[in-house]
PDB file of C-alpha atoms in Angstrom:
ATOM      1  CA  MET E   1     -61.226 131.368 -28.021  1.00 48.00           C
ATOM      2  CA  SER E   2     -58.965 131.931 -31.017  1.00 51.00           C
ATOM      3  CA  ASP E   3     -55.953 131.346 -28.790  1.00 54.00           C
ATOM      4  CA  THR E   4     -57.017 127.793 -28.019  1.00 54.00           C
ATOM      5  CA  LYS E   5     -57.523 127.084 -31.722  1.00 54.00           C
ATOM      6  CA  GLU E   6     -53.964 128.048 -32.500  1.00 54.00           C
ATOM      7  CA  LEU E   7     -52.670 125.804 -29.769  1.00 52.00           C
ATOM      8  CA  VAL E   8     -54.518 122.810 -31.206  1.00 51.00           C
ATOM      9  CA  LYS E   9     -53.286 123.485 -34.746  1.00 52.00           C
ATOM     10  CA  ARG E  10     -49.699 123.591 -33.662  1.00 52.00           C
ATOM     11  CA  GLU E  11     -49.910 120.137 -32.155  1.00 49.00           C
ATOM     12  CA  GLU E  12     -51.459 118.739 -35.319  1.00 52.00           C
ATOM     13  CA  SER E  13     -48.738 119.989 -37.623  1.00 53.00           C
ATOM     14  CA  LEU E  14     -45.966 118.115 -35.820  1.00 51.00           C
ATOM     15  CA  PRO E  15     -44.133 115.917 -38.330  1.00 53.00           C
ATOM     16  CA  GLU E  16     -43.920 112.719 -36.267  1.00 54.00           C
ATOM     17  CA  ARG E  17     -47.427 111.644 -37.177  1.00 49.00           C
ATOM     18  CA  SER E  18     -46.887 111.314 -40.913  1.00 48.00           C
ATOM     19  CA  ARG E  19     -46.996 107.503 -41.169  1.00 56.00           C
ATOM     20  CA  GLU E  20     -49.772 106.660 -43.610  1.00 72.00           C
ATOM     21  CA  ILE E  21     -49.619 102.938 -44.412  1.00 83.00           C
ATOM     22  CA  PRO E  22     -51.778 100.879 -42.061  1.00 86.00           C
ATOM     23  CA  ALA E  23     -50.150  97.929 -40.312  1.00 88.00           C
ATOM     24  CA  VAL E  24     -51.912  94.597 -40.560  1.00 89.00           C
ATOM     25  CA  ALA E  25     -51.243  91.169 -39.090  1.00 91.00           C
ATOM     26  CA  PRO E  26     -51.002  88.581 -41.876  1.00 93.00           C
ATOM     27  CA  LEU E  27     -52.765  85.225 -41.557  1.00 92.00           C
ATOM     28  CA  VAL E  28     -50.473  82.435 -40.462  1.00 93.00           C
ATOM     29  CA  ASP E  29     -50.476  78.642 -40.310  1.00 93.00           C
ATOM     30  CA  ILE E  30     -48.011  77.048 -37.905  1.00 94.00           C
ATOM     31  CA  TYR E  31     -46.877  73.449 -38.280  1.00 94.00           C
ATOM     32  CA  GLU E  32     -44.345  71.384 -36.416  1.00 92.00           C
ATOM     33  CA  ASN E  33     -42.656  68.037 -36.820  1.00 91.00           C
ATOM     34  CA  ASP E  34     -39.646  66.412 -35.178  1.00 89.00           C
ATOM     35  CA  ASP E  35     -37.154  68.309 -37.295  1.00 89.00           C
ATOM     36  CA  GLU E  36     -38.566  71.780 -37.696  1.00 91.00           C
ATOM     37  CA  ASN E  37     -41.272  74.366 -37.230  1.00 91.00           C
ATOM     38  CA  LEU E  38     -42.913  75.557 -40.413  1.00 93.00           C
ATOM     39  CA  LEU E  39     -44.808  78.797 -40.942  1.00 94.00           C
ATOM     40  CA  HIS E  40     -47.054  79.612 -43.879  1.00 94.00           C
ATOM     41  CA  VAL E  41     -47.844  83.316 -44.058  1.00 94.00           C
ATOM     42  CA  ASP E  42     -50.223  85.031 -46.496  1.00 93.00           C
ATOM     43  CA  MET E  43     -48.666  88.194 -47.847  1.00 94.00           C
ATOM     44  CA  PRO E  44     -50.396  88.945 -51.135  1.00 93.00           C
ATOM     45  CA  GLY E  45     -48.677  91.601 -53.198  1.00 92.00           C
ATOM     46  CA  VAL E  46     -45.440  91.706 -51.227  1.00 93.00           C
ATOM     47  CA  ASP E  47     -42.314  91.571 -53.345  1.00 92.00           C
ATOM     48  CA  LYS E  48     -39.300  89.542 -52.197  1.00 91.00           C
ATOM     49  CA  LYS E  49     -37.231  92.656 -51.705  1.00 92.00           C
ATOM     50  CA  ASP E  50     -39.856  94.264 -49.461  1.00 92.00           C
ATOM     51  CA  LEU E  51     -39.942  91.319 -47.094  1.00 93.00           C
ATOM     52  CA  THR E  52     -37.978  91.093 -43.852  1.00 92.00           C
ATOM     53  CA  VAL E  53     -37.532  88.161 -41.494  1.00 92.00           C
ATOM     54  CA  ASN E  54     -35.645  88.906 -38.295  1.00 91.00           C
ATOM     55  CA  ILE E  55     -34.862  86.514 -35.508  1.00 88.00           C
ATOM     56  CA  ASP E  56     -33.319  87.880 -32.375  1.00 86.00           C
ATOM     57  CA  ASN E  57     -33.267  86.534 -28.862  1.00 83.00           C
ATOM     58  CA  GLY E  58     -36.263  84.270 -29.227  1.00 85.00           C
ATOM     59  CA  ARG E  59     -38.346  86.797 -31.129  1.00 90.00           C
ATOM     60  CA  LEU E  60     -39.198  86.218 -34.749  1.00 92.00           C
ATOM     61  CA  ALA E  61     -40.404  89.353 -36.524  1.00 93.00           C
ATOM     62  CA  LEU E  62     -41.968  89.167 -39.975  1.00 93.00           C
ATOM     63  CA  GLY E  63     -42.501  92.315 -41.988  1.00 92.00           C
ATOM     64  CA  GLY E  64     -43.592  92.994 -45.523  1.00 92.00           C
ATOM     65  CA  VAL E  65     -44.635  96.126 -47.348  1.00 92.00           C
ATOM     66  CA  ARG E  66     -47.114  96.016 -50.202  1.00 92.00           C
ATOM     67  CA  LYS E  67     -47.015  98.823 -52.732  1.00 89.00           C
ATOM     68  CA  LEU E  68     -49.655  98.549 -55.422  1.00 90.00           C
ATOM     69  CA  GLU E  69     -48.781  99.755 -58.874  1.00 87.00           C
ATOM     70  CA  THR E  70     -51.979 100.856 -60.494  1.00 85.00           C
ATOM     71  CA  SER E  71     -52.978 102.800 -63.516  1.00 85.00           C
ATOM     72  CA  GLY E  72     -56.004 104.978 -64.017  1.00 86.00           C
ATOM     73  CA  ALA E  73     -58.704 106.351 -61.789  1.00 90.00           C
ATOM     74  CA  THR E  74     -59.958 104.266 -58.909  1.00 89.00           C
ATOM     75  CA  GLN E  75     -63.458 102.893 -59.392  1.00 89.00           C
ATOM     76  CA  TRP E  76     -63.466 100.966 -56.154  1.00 87.00           C
ATOM     77  CA  GLU E  77     -60.744  99.803 -53.818  1.00 87.00           C
ATOM     78  CA  GLU E  78     -61.077  97.043 -51.246  1.00 87.00           C
ATOM     79  CA  PHE E  79     -57.413  96.730 -50.411  1.00 88.00           C
ATOM     80  CA  GLY E  80     -54.536  99.137 -50.583  1.00 88.00           C
ATOM     81  CA  ASP E  81     -50.946  99.645 -49.569  1.00 90.00           C
ATOM     82  CA  VAL E  82     -50.333  97.837 -46.368  1.00 90.00           C
ATOM     83  CA  GLU E  83     -47.522  96.883 -44.042  1.00 92.00           C
ATOM     84  CA  PHE E  84     -47.794  93.291 -42.859  1.00 93.00           C
ATOM     85  CA  GLN E  85     -46.297  92.877 -39.418  1.00 93.00           C
ATOM     86  CA  ARG E  86     -46.305  90.002 -37.001  1.00 93.00           C
ATOM     87  CA  THR E  87     -44.039  88.891 -34.194  1.00 93.00           C
ATOM     88  CA  PHE E  88     -43.739  85.439 -32.662  1.00 92.00           C
ATOM     89  CA  SER E  89     -41.910  84.012 -29.695  1.00 91.00           C
ATOM     90  CA  VAL E  90     -39.818  81.084 -30.823  1.00 88.00           C
ATOM     91  CA  PRO E  91     -37.979  78.630 -28.592  1.00 85.00           C
ATOM     92  CA  GLN E  92     -34.236  79.150 -28.207  1.00 84.00           C
ATOM     93  CA  THR E  93     -33.746  75.677 -29.662  1.00 85.00           C
ATOM     94  CA  ILE E  94     -34.269  76.978 -33.198  1.00 87.00           C
ATOM     95  CA  ASP E  95     -31.108  76.786 -35.268  1.00 86.00           C
ATOM     96  CA  ALA E  96     -31.013  80.367 -36.527  1.00 84.00           C
ATOM     97  CA  GLU E  97     -28.220  79.593 -39.007  1.00 85.00           C
ATOM     98  CA  LYS E  98     -30.336  77.162 -40.970  1.00 89.00           C
ATOM     99  CA  ILE E  99     -33.579  79.120 -41.275  1.00 90.00           C
ATOM    100  CA  ASP E 100     -34.918  78.930 -44.772  1.00 91.00           C
ATOM    101  CA  ALA E 101     -37.541  81.195 -46.306  1.00 92.00           C
ATOM    102  CA  GLU E 102     -39.269  80.984 -49.668  1.00 92.00           C
ATOM    103  CA  LEU E 103     -41.884  83.274 -51.158  1.00 93.00           C
ATOM    104  CA  LYS E 104     -44.229  81.910 -53.776  1.00 91.00           C
ATOM    105  CA  ASP E 105     -47.608  83.176 -55.002  1.00 91.00           C
ATOM    106  CA  GLY E 106     -47.810  85.642 -52.130  1.00 92.00           C
ATOM    107  CA  VAL E 107     -47.258  82.985 -49.482  1.00 94.00           C
ATOM    108  CA  LEU E 108     -44.131  82.988 -47.348  1.00 94.00           C
ATOM    109  CA  ARG E 109     -42.954  79.555 -46.223  1.00 94.00           C
ATOM    110  CA  LEU E 110     -40.543  79.769 -43.367  1.00 94.00           C
ATOM    111  CA  HIS E 111     -38.657  76.677 -42.215  1.00 94.00           C
ATOM    112  CA  LEU E 112     -37.256  76.944 -38.714  1.00 93.00           C
ATOM    113  CA  PRO E 113     -35.100  73.843 -38.110  1.00 92.00           C
ATOM    114  CA  LYS E 114     -34.622  72.623 -34.572  1.00 89.00           C
ATOM    115  CA  SER E 115     -31.067  72.313 -33.316  1.00 87.00           C
ATOM    116  CA  GLU E 116     -29.734  68.783 -32.927  1.00 83.00           C
ATOM    117  CA  ALA E 117     -29.950  68.884 -29.138  1.00 81.00           C
ATOM    118  CA  ALA E 118     -33.659  69.704 -29.239  1.00 78.00           C
ATOM    119  CA  LYS E 119     -34.702  66.868 -31.510  1.00 80.00           C
ATOM    120  CA  PRO E 120     -36.427  63.926 -29.890  1.00 80.00           C
ATOM    121  CA  ARG E 121     -34.224  60.894 -29.728  1.00 81.00           C
ATOM    122  CA  GLN E 122     -35.210  57.292 -29.870  1.00 82.00           C
ATOM    123  CA  ILE E 123     -33.486  55.384 -27.099  1.00 85.00           C
ATOM    124  CA  GLU E 124     -32.616  51.873 -27.841  1.00 87.00           C
ATOM    125  CA  ILE E 125     -33.380  49.374 -25.129  1.00 89.00           C
ATOM    126  CA  LYS E 126     -30.701  46.793 -24.814  1.00 88.00           C
ATOM    127  CA  ALA E 127     -31.483  43.318 -23.718  1.00 84.00           C
ATOM    128  CA  ALA E 128     -29.690  42.468 -20.529  1.00 77.00           C
TER     129      ALA E 128
ATOM    130  CA  MET O   1     -78.791 132.199 -26.492  1.00 52.00           C
ATOM    131  CA  TRP O   2     -75.463 133.433 -27.792  1.00 56.00           C
ATOM    132  CA  ARG O   3     -73.814 132.491 -24.555  1.00 67.00           C
ATOM    133  CA  ARG O   4     -75.116 128.914 -24.756  1.00 75.00           C
ATOM    134  CA  TRP O   5     -73.897 128.565 -28.325  1.00 75.00           C
ATOM    135  CA  SER O   6     -70.381 129.493 -27.339  1.00 79.00           C
ATOM    136  CA  ASP O   7     -70.542 126.969 -24.504  1.00 81.00           C
ATOM    137  CA  LEU O   8     -71.378 124.296 -27.042  1.00 82.00           C
ATOM    138  CA  ASP O   9     -68.587 125.436 -29.312  1.00 83.00           C
ATOM    139  CA  ARG O  10     -66.167 125.276 -26.447  1.00 84.00           C
ATOM    140  CA  MET O  11     -67.276 121.763 -25.618  1.00 85.00           C
ATOM    141  CA  PHE O  12     -66.618 120.570 -29.176  1.00 84.00           C
ATOM    142  CA  GLN O  13     -63.255 122.219 -29.153  1.00 85.00           C
ATOM    143  CA  ALA O  14     -62.377 120.402 -25.977  1.00 87.00           C
ATOM    144  CA  MET O  15     -63.386 117.137 -27.637  1.00 86.00           C
ATOM    145  CA  ASP O  16     -61.240 117.890 -30.688  1.00 83.00           C
ATOM    146  CA  MET O  17     -58.337 118.660 -28.451  1.00 82.00           C
ATOM    147  CA  LEU O  18     -58.824 115.372 -26.602  1.00 85.00           C
ATOM    148  CA  GLN O  19     -58.838 113.488 -29.898  1.00 79.00           C
ATOM    149  CA  ASP O  20     -55.642 115.216 -30.946  1.00 76.00           C
ATOM    150  CA  ARG O  21     -54.015 114.261 -27.687  1.00 77.00           C
ATOM    151  CA  MET O  22     -55.162 110.670 -28.165  1.00 76.00           C
ATOM    152  CA  ASN O  23     -53.755 110.654 -31.693  1.00 72.00           C
ATOM    153  CA  TRP O  24     -50.508 111.861 -30.293  1.00 70.00           C
ATOM    154  CA  PHE O  25     -50.191 108.800 -28.056  1.00 67.00           C
ATOM    155  CA  VAL O  26     -51.943 106.280 -30.312  1.00 65.00           C
ATOM    156  CA  PRO O  27     -51.331 107.311 -33.942  1.00 58.00           C
ATOM    157  CA  GLU O  28     -53.449 104.466 -35.296  1.00 56.00           C
ATOM    158  CA  TYR O  29     -56.500 105.503 -33.273  1.00 55.00           C
ATOM    159  CA  GLY O  30     -59.612 106.002 -35.363  1.00 51.00           C
ATOM    160  CA  ARG O  31     -57.959 104.923 -38.579  1.00 50.00           C
ATOM    161  CA  ARG O  32     -59.723 102.358 -40.682  1.00 49.00           C
ATOM    162  CA  ARG O  33     -57.897  99.060 -40.421  1.00 49.00           C
ATOM    163  CA  ALA O  34     -57.617  96.678 -43.316  1.00 47.00           C
ATOM    164  CA  ILE O  35     -59.327  93.378 -42.588  1.00 47.00           C
ATOM    165  CA  PRO O  36     -57.498  90.184 -43.567  1.00 46.00           C
ATOM    166  CA  ALA O  37     -58.897  88.934 -46.852  1.00 43.00           C
ATOM    167  CA  TRP O  38     -59.318  85.295 -45.910  1.00 45.00           C
ATOM    168  CA  ASP O  39     -61.384  85.878 -42.843  1.00 44.00           C
ATOM    169  CA  SER O  40     -63.530  82.830 -42.139  1.00 37.00           C
ATOM    170  CA  ALA O  41     -66.697  84.921 -42.301  1.00 39.00           C
ATOM    171  CA  GLN O  42     -65.822  86.205 -45.742  1.00 49.00           C
ATOM    172  CA  SER O  43     -65.766  83.673 -48.535  1.00 54.00           C
ATOM    173  CA  GLY O  44     -64.682  85.999 -51.291  1.00 74.00           C
ATOM    174  CA  PHE O  45     -61.485  87.836 -52.046  1.00 87.00           C
ATOM    175  CA  LYS O  46     -60.709  91.505 -52.174  1.00 90.00           C
ATOM    176  CA  ALA O  47     -60.619  93.273 -55.517  1.00 91.00           C
ATOM    177  CA  ASN O  48     -59.829  96.761 -56.793  1.00 92.00           C
ATOM    178  CA  LEU O  49     -60.971  98.288 -60.052  1.00 93.00           C
ATOM    179  CA  TYR O  50     -59.283 101.126 -61.911  1.00 94.00           C
ATOM    180  CA  ASP O  51     -60.341 102.945 -65.042  1.00 92.00           C
ATOM    181  CA  ALA O  52     -57.481 104.013 -67.308  1.00 90.00           C
ATOM    182  CA  GLY O  53     -59.572 105.432 -70.126  1.00 86.00           C
ATOM    183  CA  ASP O  54     -58.962 102.826 -72.829  1.00 90.00           C
ATOM    184  CA  TYR O  55     -59.008  99.882 -70.486  1.00 92.00           C
ATOM    185  CA  LEU O  56     -60.124  98.799 -67.042  1.00 93.00           C
ATOM    186  CA  GLU O  57     -57.660  97.262 -64.658  1.00 94.00           C
ATOM    187  CA  MET O  58     -58.664  94.910 -61.894  1.00 94.00           C
ATOM    188  CA  LYS O  59     -56.417  93.705 -59.104  1.00 94.00           C
ATOM    189  CA  ALA O  60     -57.415  90.968 -56.703  1.00 94.00           C
ATOM    190  CA  GLU O  61     -55.762  89.223 -53.777  1.00 92.00           C
ATOM    191  CA  VAL O  62     -55.312  85.516 -54.448  1.00 92.00           C
ATOM    192  CA  PRO O  63     -52.462  84.361 -52.182  1.00 92.00           C
ATOM    193  CA  GLY O  64     -51.370  80.744 -52.473  1.00 90.00           C
ATOM    194  CA  ILE O  65     -53.618  79.952 -55.408  1.00 91.00           C
ATOM    195  CA  ALA O  66     -52.038  78.268 -58.382  1.00 90.00           C
ATOM    196  CA  LYS O  67     -52.661  79.659 -61.851  1.00 90.00           C
ATOM    197  CA  ASP O  68     -54.534  76.507 -62.836  1.00 91.00           C
ATOM    198  CA  ASP O  69     -56.914  76.773 -59.879  1.00 92.00           C
ATOM    199  CA  LEU O  70     -58.278  80.128 -61.016  1.00 93.00           C
ATOM    200  CA  SER O  71     -60.656  80.871 -63.828  1.00 93.00           C
ATOM    201  CA  VAL O  72     -61.678  84.225 -65.224  1.00 93.00           C
ATOM    202  CA  LYS O  73     -64.680  84.715 -67.510  1.00 93.00           C
ATOM    203  CA  VAL O  74     -65.661  87.890 -69.302  1.00 92.00           C
ATOM    204  CA  GLN O  75     -68.735  88.545 -71.365  1.00 91.00           C
ATOM    205  CA  GLY O  76     -69.838  92.027 -72.330  1.00 90.00           C
ATOM    206  CA  ASN O  77     -69.625  93.940 -69.056  1.00 91.00           C
ATOM    207  CA  TYR O  78     -69.849  90.844 -66.881  1.00 93.00           C
ATOM    208  CA  LEU O  79     -66.748  89.474 -65.172  1.00 93.00           C
ATOM    209  CA  GLU O  80     -66.555  86.328 -63.092  1.00 93.00           C
ATOM    210  CA  ILE O  81     -63.545  85.139 -61.134  1.00 93.00           C
ATOM    211  CA  SER O  82     -63.726  81.748 -59.521  1.00 92.00           C
ATOM    212  CA  GLY O  83     -61.218  79.391 -58.022  1.00 91.00           C
ATOM    213  CA  VAL O  84     -60.238  76.966 -55.349  1.00 90.00           C
ATOM    214  CA  ARG O  85     -57.870  77.649 -52.547  1.00 88.00           C
ATOM    215  CA  LYS O  86     -56.454  74.247 -51.712  1.00 88.00           C
ATOM    216  CA  SER O  87     -54.929  73.294 -48.424  1.00 87.00           C
ATOM    217  CA  ASP O  88     -51.140  73.444 -48.486  1.00 88.00           C
ATOM    218  CA  ALA O  89     -50.729  71.674 -45.148  1.00 87.00           C
ATOM    219  CA  PRO O  90     -47.535  69.622 -45.264  1.00 89.00           C
ATOM    220  CA  GLU O  91     -47.592  65.883 -44.599  1.00 89.00           C
ATOM    221  CA  GLY O  92     -46.387  64.566 -41.273  1.00 91.00           C
ATOM    222  CA  TYR O  93     -46.651  67.841 -39.404  1.00 92.00           C
ATOM    223  CA  THR O  94     -48.774  68.740 -36.400  1.00 91.00           C
ATOM    224  CA  ALA O  95     -50.792  71.892 -36.972  1.00 91.00           C
ATOM    225  CA  HIS O  96     -50.551  74.371 -34.102  1.00 90.00           C
ATOM    226  CA  ARG O  97     -52.481  77.139 -35.725  1.00 88.00           C
ATOM    227  CA  VAL O  98     -54.479  77.336 -38.938  1.00 89.00           C
ATOM    228  CA  GLU O  99     -55.741  80.785 -39.852  1.00 88.00           C
ATOM    229  CA  ARG O 100     -55.546  80.561 -43.602  1.00 89.00           C
ATOM    230  CA  GLY O 101     -58.768  79.082 -44.835  1.00 83.00           C
ATOM    231  CA  THR O 102     -59.361  76.781 -47.753  1.00 85.00           C
ATOM    232  CA  ALA O 103     -62.453  77.239 -49.858  1.00 83.00           C
ATOM    233  CA  ALA O 104     -63.866  77.375 -53.320  1.00 87.00           C
ATOM    234  CA  PHE O 105     -65.029  80.839 -54.253  1.00 88.00           C
ATOM    235  CA  THR O 106     -66.779  82.718 -57.025  1.00 89.00           C
ATOM    236  CA  ARG O 107     -67.254  86.411 -57.370  1.00 90.00           C
ATOM    237  CA  SER O 108     -68.923  88.216 -60.194  1.00 90.00           C
ATOM    238  CA  PHE O 109     -68.747  91.870 -61.122  1.00 91.00           C
ATOM    239  CA  THR O 110     -70.715  94.163 -63.349  1.00 92.00           C
ATOM    240  CA  LEU O 111     -68.120  96.361 -64.987  1.00 92.00           C
ATOM    241  CA  PRO O 112     -68.823 100.000 -65.789  1.00 91.00           C
ATOM    242  CA  SER O 113     -68.349  99.394 -69.529  1.00 91.00           C
ATOM    243  CA  ASP O 114     -68.324  96.639 -72.149  1.00 91.00           C
ATOM    244  CA  ILE O 115     -65.069  94.774 -72.638  1.00 92.00           C
ATOM    245  CA  ASP O 116     -63.319  93.730 -75.822  1.00 92.00           C
ATOM    246  CA  THR O 117     -63.090  90.119 -74.636  1.00 90.00           C
ATOM    247  CA  SER O 118     -60.603  89.033 -77.296  1.00 91.00           C
ATOM    248  CA  LYS O 119     -57.980  91.427 -75.931  1.00 91.00           C
ATOM    249  CA  ALA O 120     -58.520  90.838 -72.213  1.00 92.00           C
ATOM    250  CA  GLU O 121     -55.412  89.681 -70.362  1.00 93.00           C
ATOM    251  CA  ALA O 122     -54.658  88.310 -66.916  1.00 93.00           C
ATOM    252  CA  LYS O 123     -51.382  87.902 -65.127  1.00 92.00           C
ATOM    253  CA  MET O 124     -50.368  86.747 -61.672  1.00 92.00           C
ATOM    254  CA  ALA O 125     -47.540  88.041 -59.521  1.00 90.00           C
ATOM    255  CA  ASN O 126     -46.835  87.690 -55.813  1.00 91.00           C
ATOM    256  CA  GLY O 127     -50.317  86.442 -55.020  1.00 92.00           C
ATOM    257  CA  LEU O 128     -52.102  89.226 -56.862  1.00 94.00           C
ATOM    258  CA  ILE O 129     -53.957  88.761 -60.109  1.00 94.00           C
ATOM    259  CA  THR O 130     -54.057  91.722 -62.467  1.00 94.00           C
ATOM    260  CA  LEU O 131     -56.638  91.789 -65.233  1.00 94.00           C
ATOM    261  CA  THR O 132     -56.299  94.196 -68.111  1.00 94.00           C
ATOM    262  CA  LEU O 133     -59.685  94.605 -69.726  1.00 94.00           C
ATOM    263  CA  PRO O 134     -59.682  96.807 -72.833  1.00 94.00           C
ATOM    264  CA  LYS O 135     -62.971  98.585 -73.373  1.00 92.00           C
ATOM    265  CA  SER O 136     -64.910  97.832 -76.506  1.00 90.00           C
ATOM    266  CA  GLU O 137     -64.627 100.483 -79.211  1.00 87.00           C
ATOM    267  CA  ALA O 138     -68.045 101.896 -78.440  1.00 84.00           C
ATOM    268  CA  ALA O 139     -67.202 102.374 -74.770  1.00 82.00           C
ATOM    269  CA  LYS O 140     -63.832 104.075 -75.274  1.00 82.00           C
ATOM    270  CA  PRO O 141     -63.559 107.780 -74.627  1.00 81.00           C
ATOM    271  CA  LYS O 142     -63.249 109.777 -77.876  1.00 82.00           C
ATOM    272  CA  GLN O 143     -61.618 113.070 -78.485  1.00 84.00           C
ATOM    273  CA  ILE O 144     -64.004 115.372 -80.280  1.00 86.00           C
ATOM    274  CA  THR O 145     -62.538 118.080 -82.427  1.00 88.00           C
ATOM    275  CA  ILE O 146     -64.246 121.400 -82.096  1.00 89.00           C
ATOM    276  CA  ASN O 147     -65.054 122.988 -85.407  1.00 89.00           C
ATOM    277  CA  GLU O 148     -64.816 126.691 -85.707  1.00 88.00           C
ATOM    278  CA  GLY O 149     -68.152 128.225 -86.442  1.00 81.00           C
ATOM    279  CA  SER O 150     -68.457 130.224 -89.621  1.00 70.00           C
TER     280      SER O 150
END
């Protein structure tokens, strides 16, 4: 019996399982017009330097880490340190060079402009 | 009887081992997940309270809310935070997905001690509001000097 206990303990002490911060999907609004796609993402408490936006091969990955700086003993805690993570599939027609991101009041606004070729074009009808 | 007890013990050990194996493959399994604050079912916001001895500190999640749309009231040991989360939907866009709600909200708290309201402060950063609420003199912890008995 004691042999089995030791076996279990050994597996528990392996260092790979040390990640503590829970990962959470942030809430997102997605808008589109003729020129661009626009994302509004709630990331309360995330500092600009802890925010990452990666676009690669049609995958847009948003990540942000929140570290709370607190003082004193906790009376109650409804939110804590968190890692916001969310991935989207974006069409290849997004002009990755011109992506623009701004962070204000804990909301990330991400402008994803469409490339010229993908924009709808008005075709003029000529009178014969 | 003893034999049955050890059977039971063995069963629990097998269950523990199974859980450990599961944790190995799915590290998040069984861990409490944080719920998004602006869930449609929940009309409030999330708040933390800390006690630093001389003052209380409250942090609350208020993403996308302008300073002018929030109001904080303190009286004695009563604290009320209210505000409006306005829609920031841009003009001329089609909405594909709207998860972030818009609502007016009020939440009141009974604090563990009375507050010196004249010295209370609030500041906003990155969508979090931090309130520093100094305790009133009577509620502050005091160091008591121990007199040597004669």
